[in-house]
Structure formats: structure tokens, C-alpha cells
């Protein structure tokens, strides 16, 4: 059953990432693009975990953790820039 | 190979997670207003990716034969950071609306 579920879920997450990419390109406001980029990172974490399941290795766990941290810091920096014009007050 | 009960559990968690991630991204792509669009990724996508990470945790625990809880750190981190991101982005959108003069 897992041999069916993993490719199917990769397809679902890939479709979700395509929709995020469309919102990233379409805008219209800068906030929409920031949100789309953040969602793209979160979906990328899911895809990395799925690759870990499909290939049966644990090496992808660190990559997913780093993606989560870098995505959060980047989104916060962009939102702070959008709020006040400076990132560190 | 996994025992059949765990196989079904992991497959179910994966499909539920993928479905929620897709629903959140459809919301991001289709809803008409930024404040509405904020709902999809911050709730549905976070839950979906959390479910996928939990599925990976169950899979690793079952194949390696011992409990592995490191993957829980990722879903915990996601659940903590999602509201922070949503709050900051909604604040940024509100400030932008006020600057435009219709807020």
C-alpha cells in the first residue's frame, strides 16, 4: 500500500507547490509573494520527508530541519522589512 | 517491509497530509483577498505537513526497530512558527493598507 501512497502523496504535494509558484508569480501584493514563498518552503519540507520515506534513508531529516529554520527566519525578515523598513530594530 | 497495520497507518497519514497540503495551497491560489488567503497555508498546510512528518516518524521507527522522535522536532517547530508568521504577515498587510489610506 505504501508503494501506491508515496507516489500519490508526492503528486499531491507537487501540485500544491505548483499552485504556490503560481501565487508567487501572480502576486498581486508583496505580502502574497512572501506568503507563497513561506508555503513553498513548508511544502518542500514535506517533499524532503517523502523522499526520505521513498528511499528508506534518514539523511533527509537534517535537510528538512534546516529548511524549516531557514524558511521561518527568511519569512520573518521579509515581513519585518515590509512592516517598518528595517529588519533589526 | 512493514507489518500491514503500520503500512496502512503510514499510508493513511501520508494521504491525509498530502490532501491537507493541497487544500491549503488551493486556498492560497483561489481565495479573493489577502486576509482570506492567509488562512489556507497557516492552518491546512501546517496540519498536512505535520501529518506527513508524523508518517515519516512512524515509518522510521518501524523500519529501524526503535522509537525515533527526532522528526517530531520538525512538526513541533512548524506548529510553533506558523502562527508567528501569520501574525507578522497580517500586521504587515494591515500597515500597508493604512499607508494606502483605505485601512
PDB file of C-alpha atoms in Angstrom:
ATOM      1  CA  UNK A   1       0.000   0.000   0.000  1.00  0.00           C
ATOM      2  CA  UNK A   2       2.918   2.283   0.744  1.00  0.00           C
ATOM      3  CA  UNK A   3       4.169   1.789  -2.821  1.00  0.00           C
ATOM      4  CA  UNK A   4       0.955   3.470  -4.022  1.00  0.00           C
ATOM      5  CA  UNK A   5       0.590   6.074  -1.259  1.00  0.00           C
ATOM      6  CA  UNK A   6       4.088   7.593  -1.522  1.00  0.00           C
ATOM      7  CA  UNK A   7       3.988   8.475  -5.274  1.00  0.00           C
ATOM      8  CA  UNK A   8       0.391   9.675  -4.894  1.00  0.00           C
ATOM      9  CA  UNK A   9       1.337  11.975  -1.995  1.00  0.00           C
ATOM     10  CA  UNK A  10       4.369  13.242  -3.927  1.00  0.00           C
ATOM     11  CA  UNK A  11       1.941  14.132  -6.724  1.00  0.00           C
ATOM     12  CA  UNK A  12      -0.411  15.957  -4.317  1.00  0.00           C
ATOM     13  CA  UNK A  13       2.422  17.954  -2.731  1.00  0.00           C
ATOM     14  CA  UNK A  14       3.898  18.691  -6.171  1.00  0.00           C
ATOM     15  CA  UNK A  15       0.551  20.057  -7.337  1.00  0.00           C
ATOM     16  CA  UNK A  16       0.368  22.173  -4.172  1.00  0.00           C
ATOM     17  CA  UNK A  17       3.864  23.552  -4.897  1.00  0.00           C
ATOM     18  CA  UNK A  18       2.823  24.408  -8.479  1.00  0.00           C
ATOM     19  CA  UNK A  19      -0.133  26.389  -7.103  1.00  0.00           C
ATOM     20  CA  UNK A  20       2.208  28.169  -4.646  1.00  0.00           C
ATOM     21  CA  UNK A  21       4.550  29.001  -7.509  1.00  0.00           C
ATOM     22  CA  UNK A  22       1.648  30.461  -9.462  1.00  0.00           C
ATOM     23  CA  UNK A  23       0.707  32.690  -6.498  1.00  0.00           C
ATOM     24  CA  UNK A  24       4.388  33.668  -6.095  1.00  0.00           C
ATOM     25  CA  UNK A  25       4.484  34.867  -9.724  1.00  0.00           C
ATOM     26  CA  UNK A  26       0.985  36.377  -9.815  1.00  0.00           C
ATOM     27  CA  UNK A  27       1.229  38.496  -6.641  1.00  0.00           C
ATOM     28  CA  UNK A  28      -0.553  40.913  -6.536  1.00  0.00           C
ATOM     29  CA  UNK A  29       0.856  42.418  -3.290  1.00  0.00           C
ATOM     30  CA  UNK A  30       4.327  41.785  -1.839  1.00  0.00           C
ATOM     31  CA  UNK A  31       2.685  40.079   1.176  1.00  0.00           C
ATOM     32  CA  UNK A  32       1.143  37.495  -1.152  1.00  0.00           C
ATOM     33  CA  UNK A  33       4.558  36.682  -2.553  1.00  0.00           C
ATOM     34  CA  UNK A  34       6.092  36.373   0.934  1.00  0.00           C
ATOM     35  CA  UNK A  35       3.261  34.053   1.998  1.00  0.00           C
ATOM     36  CA  UNK A  36       3.631  31.990  -1.181  1.00  0.00           C
ATOM     37  CA  UNK A  37       7.389  31.641  -0.575  1.00  0.00           C
ATOM     38  CA  UNK A  38       6.782  30.531   3.030  1.00  0.00           C
ATOM     39  CA  UNK A  39       4.212  27.949   1.914  1.00  0.00           C
ATOM     40  CA  UNK A  40       6.610  26.759  -0.777  1.00  0.00           C
ATOM     41  CA  UNK A  41       9.234  26.134   1.930  1.00  0.00           C
ATOM     42  CA  UNK A  42       6.759  24.234   4.109  1.00  0.00           C
ATOM     43  CA  UNK A  43       5.728  22.057   1.154  1.00  0.00           C
ATOM     44  CA  UNK A  44       9.394  21.489   0.335  1.00  0.00           C
ATOM     45  CA  UNK A  45       9.831  20.069   3.859  1.00  0.00           C
ATOM     46  CA  UNK A  46       7.004  17.616   3.131  1.00  0.00           C
ATOM     47  CA  UNK A  47       8.653  16.641  -0.157  1.00  0.00           C
ATOM     48  CA  UNK A  48      12.020  16.065   1.552  1.00  0.00           C
ATOM     49  CA  UNK A  49      10.377  13.855   4.200  1.00  0.00           C
ATOM     50  CA  UNK A  50       8.612  11.929   1.406  1.00  0.00           C
ATOM     51  CA  UNK A  51      11.945  11.414  -0.340  1.00  0.00           C
ATOM     52  CA  UNK A  52      13.285  10.055   2.959  1.00  0.00           C
ATOM     53  CA  UNK A  53      10.411   7.525   3.152  1.00  0.00           C
ATOM     54  CA  UNK A  54      10.693   6.539  -0.527  1.00  0.00           C
ATOM     55  CA  UNK A  55      14.455   5.956  -0.413  1.00  0.00           C
ATOM     56  CA  UNK A  56      14.464   4.453   3.065  1.00  0.00           C
ATOM     57  CA  UNK A  57      17.231   6.674   4.451  1.00  0.00           C
ATOM     58  CA  UNK A  58      17.422   9.024   7.429  1.00  0.00           C
ATOM     59  CA  UNK A  59      19.845  11.509   5.862  1.00  0.00           C
ATOM     60  CA  UNK A  60      16.988  13.753   4.798  1.00  0.00           C
ATOM     61  CA  UNK A  61      15.899  14.566   8.341  1.00  0.00           C
ATOM     62  CA  UNK A  62      18.595  17.241   8.855  1.00  0.00           C
ATOM     63  CA  UNK A  63      17.806  18.821   5.481  1.00  0.00           C
ATOM     64  CA  UNK A  64      14.136  19.143   6.453  1.00  0.00           C
ATOM     65  CA  UNK A  65      15.037  20.679   9.828  1.00  0.00           C
ATOM     66  CA  UNK A  66      17.350  23.233   8.204  1.00  0.00           C
ATOM     67  CA  UNK A  67      14.691  24.075   5.601  1.00  0.00           C
ATOM     68  CA  UNK A  68      12.170  24.688   8.406  1.00  0.00           C
ATOM     69  CA  UNK A  69      14.525  27.022  10.298  1.00  0.00           C
ATOM     70  CA  UNK A  70      15.791  28.951   7.272  1.00  0.00           C
ATOM     71  CA  UNK A  71      12.257  29.315   5.899  1.00  0.00           C
ATOM     72  CA  UNK A  72      10.991  30.748   9.183  1.00  0.00           C
ATOM     73  CA  UNK A  73      13.900  33.195   9.587  1.00  0.00           C
ATOM     74  CA  UNK A  74      13.605  34.341   5.966  1.00  0.00           C
ATOM     75  CA  UNK A  75       9.874  34.905   6.209  1.00  0.00           C
ATOM     76  CA  UNK A  76      10.208  36.840   9.463  1.00  0.00           C
ATOM     77  CA  UNK A  77      12.970  39.007   7.958  1.00  0.00           C
ATOM     78  CA  UNK A  78      10.865  39.791   4.880  1.00  0.00           C
ATOM     79  CA  UNK A  79       7.767  40.560   6.975  1.00  0.00           C
ATOM     80  CA  UNK A  80       9.792  42.845   9.300  1.00  0.00           C
ATOM     81  CA  UNK A  81      11.216  44.627   6.267  1.00  0.00           C
ATOM     82  CA  UNK A  82       7.686  45.077   4.957  1.00  0.00           C
ATOM     83  CA  UNK A  83       6.477  46.343   8.368  1.00  0.00           C
ATOM     84  CA  UNK A  84       8.995  49.010   9.202  1.00  0.00           C
ATOM     85  CA  UNK A  85      11.672  49.163   6.536  1.00  0.00           C
ATOM     86  CA  UNK A  86      14.408  47.831   8.837  1.00  0.00           C
ATOM     87  CA  UNK A  87      14.910  44.218   9.886  1.00  0.00           C
ATOM     88  CA  UNK A  88      16.779  44.691  13.188  1.00  0.00           C
ATOM     89  CA  UNK A  89      15.460  47.485  15.408  1.00  0.00           C
TER      90      UNK A  89
ATOM     91  CA  UNK B   1       8.865  -4.406   4.756  1.00  0.00           C
ATOM     92  CA  UNK B   2       6.425  -3.041   7.274  1.00  0.00           C
ATOM     93  CA  UNK B   3       3.708  -5.015   9.069  1.00  0.00           C
ATOM     94  CA  UNK B   4       0.366  -4.468   7.357  1.00  0.00           C
ATOM     95  CA  UNK B   5      -1.250  -2.420  10.159  1.00  0.00           C
ATOM     96  CA  UNK B   6       1.663   0.045  10.254  1.00  0.00           C
ATOM     97  CA  UNK B   7       1.724   0.086   6.448  1.00  0.00           C
ATOM     98  CA  UNK B   8      -1.926   1.174   6.382  1.00  0.00           C
ATOM     99  CA  UNK B   9      -1.346   3.743   9.172  1.00  0.00           C
ATOM    100  CA  UNK B  10       1.613   5.353   7.357  1.00  0.00           C
ATOM    101  CA  UNK B  11      -0.254   5.370   4.025  1.00  0.00           C
ATOM    102  CA  UNK B  12      -3.324   6.947   5.633  1.00  0.00           C
ATOM    103  CA  UNK B  13      -1.244   9.637   7.362  1.00  0.00           C
ATOM    104  CA  UNK B  14       0.570  10.380   4.084  1.00  0.00           C
ATOM    105  CA  UNK B  15      -2.633  10.696   2.055  1.00  0.00           C
ATOM    106  CA  UNK B  16      -4.360  12.855   4.701  1.00  0.00           C
ATOM    107  CA  UNK B  17      -1.273  15.066   4.910  1.00  0.00           C
ATOM    108  CA  UNK B  18      -0.969  15.440   1.145  1.00  0.00           C
ATOM    109  CA  UNK B  19      -4.675  16.250   0.890  1.00  0.00           C
ATOM    110  CA  UNK B  20      -4.482  18.956   3.548  1.00  0.00           C
ATOM    111  CA  UNK B  21      -1.340  20.464   1.977  1.00  0.00           C
ATOM    112  CA  UNK B  22      -3.105  20.583  -1.389  1.00  0.00           C
ATOM    113  CA  UNK B  23      -6.255  22.148   0.124  1.00  0.00           C
ATOM    114  CA  UNK B  24      -4.161  24.850   1.804  1.00  0.00           C
ATOM    115  CA  UNK B  25      -2.366  25.663  -1.436  1.00  0.00           C
ATOM    116  CA  UNK B  26      -5.651  25.745  -3.380  1.00  0.00           C
ATOM    117  CA  UNK B  27      -6.874  28.247  -0.786  1.00  0.00           C
ATOM    118  CA  UNK B  28      -3.727  30.323  -1.292  1.00  0.00           C
ATOM    119  CA  UNK B  29      -4.235  30.288  -5.051  1.00  0.00           C
ATOM    120  CA  UNK B  30      -8.001  30.742  -5.298  1.00  0.00           C
ATOM    121  CA  UNK B  31      -9.304  32.935  -2.435  1.00  0.00           C
ATOM    122  CA  UNK B  32     -10.020  36.558  -3.387  1.00  0.00           C
ATOM    123  CA  UNK B  33      -8.446  38.645  -0.556  1.00  0.00           C
ATOM    124  CA  UNK B  34      -5.064  38.566   1.229  1.00  0.00           C
ATOM    125  CA  UNK B  35      -6.602  38.117   4.689  1.00  0.00           C
ATOM    126  CA  UNK B  36      -8.588  35.132   3.358  1.00  0.00           C
ATOM    127  CA  UNK B  37      -5.558  33.737   1.550  1.00  0.00           C
ATOM    128  CA  UNK B  38      -3.633  33.814   4.849  1.00  0.00           C
ATOM    129  CA  UNK B  39      -5.969  31.105   6.241  1.00  0.00           C
ATOM    130  CA  UNK B  40      -5.080  28.317   3.821  1.00  0.00           C
ATOM    131  CA  UNK B  41      -1.309  27.960   4.287  1.00  0.00           C
ATOM    132  CA  UNK B  42      -1.245  28.784   8.003  1.00  0.00           C
ATOM    133  CA  UNK B  43      -3.809  26.158   9.035  1.00  0.00           C
ATOM    134  CA  UNK B  44      -4.386  23.490   6.392  1.00  0.00           C
ATOM    135  CA  UNK B  45      -0.834  23.283   5.047  1.00  0.00           C
ATOM    136  CA  UNK B  46       0.700  23.226   8.537  1.00  0.00           C
ATOM    137  CA  UNK B  47      -1.564  20.334   9.580  1.00  0.00           C
ATOM    138  CA  UNK B  48      -0.885  18.482   6.334  1.00  0.00           C
ATOM    139  CA  UNK B  49       2.885  18.748   6.567  1.00  0.00           C
ATOM    140  CA  UNK B  50       2.687  17.843  10.264  1.00  0.00           C
ATOM    141  CA  UNK B  51       0.847  14.647   9.302  1.00  0.00           C
ATOM    142  CA  UNK B  52       3.461  13.802   6.658  1.00  0.00           C
ATOM    143  CA  UNK B  53       6.273  14.331   9.180  1.00  0.00           C
ATOM    144  CA  UNK B  54       4.484  12.080  11.702  1.00  0.00           C
ATOM    145  CA  UNK B  55       4.107   9.449   8.961  1.00  0.00           C
ATOM    146  CA  UNK B  56       7.847   9.626   8.319  1.00  0.00           C
ATOM    147  CA  UNK B  57       8.435   9.228  12.069  1.00  0.00           C
ATOM    148  CA  UNK B  58       6.258   6.095  12.258  1.00  0.00           C
ATOM    149  CA  UNK B  59       7.954   4.692   9.150  1.00  0.00           C
ATOM    150  CA  UNK B  60      11.465   5.257  10.503  1.00  0.00           C
ATOM    151  CA  UNK B  61      10.530   3.800  13.909  1.00  0.00           C
ATOM    152  CA  UNK B  62       9.022   0.706  12.271  1.00  0.00           C
ATOM    153  CA  UNK B  63      11.891   0.042   9.881  1.00  0.00           C
ATOM    154  CA  UNK B  64      14.741   0.690  12.336  1.00  0.00           C
ATOM    155  CA  UNK B  65      13.019  -1.195  15.150  1.00  0.00           C
ATOM    156  CA  UNK B  66      13.424   1.518  17.796  1.00  0.00           C
ATOM    157  CA  UNK B  67      11.457   4.638  18.619  1.00  0.00           C
ATOM    158  CA  UNK B  68      12.701   7.698  16.731  1.00  0.00           C
ATOM    159  CA  UNK B  69      11.393  11.048  17.947  1.00  0.00           C
ATOM    160  CA  UNK B  70      13.689  13.481  16.091  1.00  0.00           C
ATOM    161  CA  UNK B  71      11.102  14.003  13.345  1.00  0.00           C
ATOM    162  CA  UNK B  72       8.711  15.306  15.995  1.00  0.00           C
ATOM    163  CA  UNK B  73      11.030  18.328  16.353  1.00  0.00           C
ATOM    164  CA  UNK B  74      10.213  19.404  12.792  1.00  0.00           C
ATOM    165  CA  UNK B  75       6.447  19.244  13.250  1.00  0.00           C
ATOM    166  CA  UNK B  76       6.721  20.951  16.647  1.00  0.00           C
ATOM    167  CA  UNK B  77       8.828  23.719  15.078  1.00  0.00           C
ATOM    168  CA  UNK B  78       6.298  24.121  12.255  1.00  0.00           C
ATOM    169  CA  UNK B  79       3.353  24.280  14.673  1.00  0.00           C
ATOM    170  CA  UNK B  80       5.132  26.944  16.751  1.00  0.00           C
ATOM    171  CA  UNK B  81       6.307  29.122  13.846  1.00  0.00           C
ATOM    172  CA  UNK B  82       3.130  29.081  11.700  1.00  0.00           C
ATOM    173  CA  UNK B  83       1.098  31.438  13.970  1.00  0.00           C
ATOM    174  CA  UNK B  84       4.100  33.773  14.349  1.00  0.00           C
ATOM    175  CA  UNK B  85       4.459  34.046  10.563  1.00  0.00           C
ATOM    176  CA  UNK B  86       0.710  34.568  10.103  1.00  0.00           C
ATOM    177  CA  UNK B  87       0.653  37.302  12.755  1.00  0.00           C
ATOM    178  CA  UNK B  88       3.623  39.156  11.258  1.00  0.00           C
ATOM    179  CA  UNK B  89       2.241  38.947   7.713  1.00  0.00           C
ATOM    180  CA  UNK B  90      -1.226  40.138   8.740  1.00  0.00           C
ATOM    181  CA  UNK B  91       0.395  43.038  10.630  1.00  0.00           C
ATOM    182  CA  UNK B  92       2.418  43.897   7.515  1.00  0.00           C
ATOM    183  CA  UNK B  93      -0.703  43.763   5.334  1.00  0.00           C
ATOM    184  CA  UNK B  94      -2.642  45.979   7.778  1.00  0.00           C
ATOM    185  CA  UNK B  95       0.182  48.535   7.882  1.00  0.00           C
ATOM    186  CA  UNK B  96       0.300  48.549   4.098  1.00  0.00           C
ATOM    187  CA  UNK B  97      -3.478  49.090   3.939  1.00  0.00           C
ATOM    188  CA  UNK B  98      -3.175  52.000   6.390  1.00  0.00           C
ATOM    189  CA  UNK B  99      -0.366  53.524   4.280  1.00  0.00           C
ATOM    190  CA  UNK B 100      -2.572  53.244   1.195  1.00  0.00           C
ATOM    191  CA  UNK B 101      -5.239  55.210   3.031  1.00  0.00           C
ATOM    192  CA  UNK B 102      -8.183  52.788   2.983  1.00  0.00           C
ATOM    193  CA  UNK B 103      -7.492  50.891   6.230  1.00  0.00           C
TER     194      UNK B 103
END
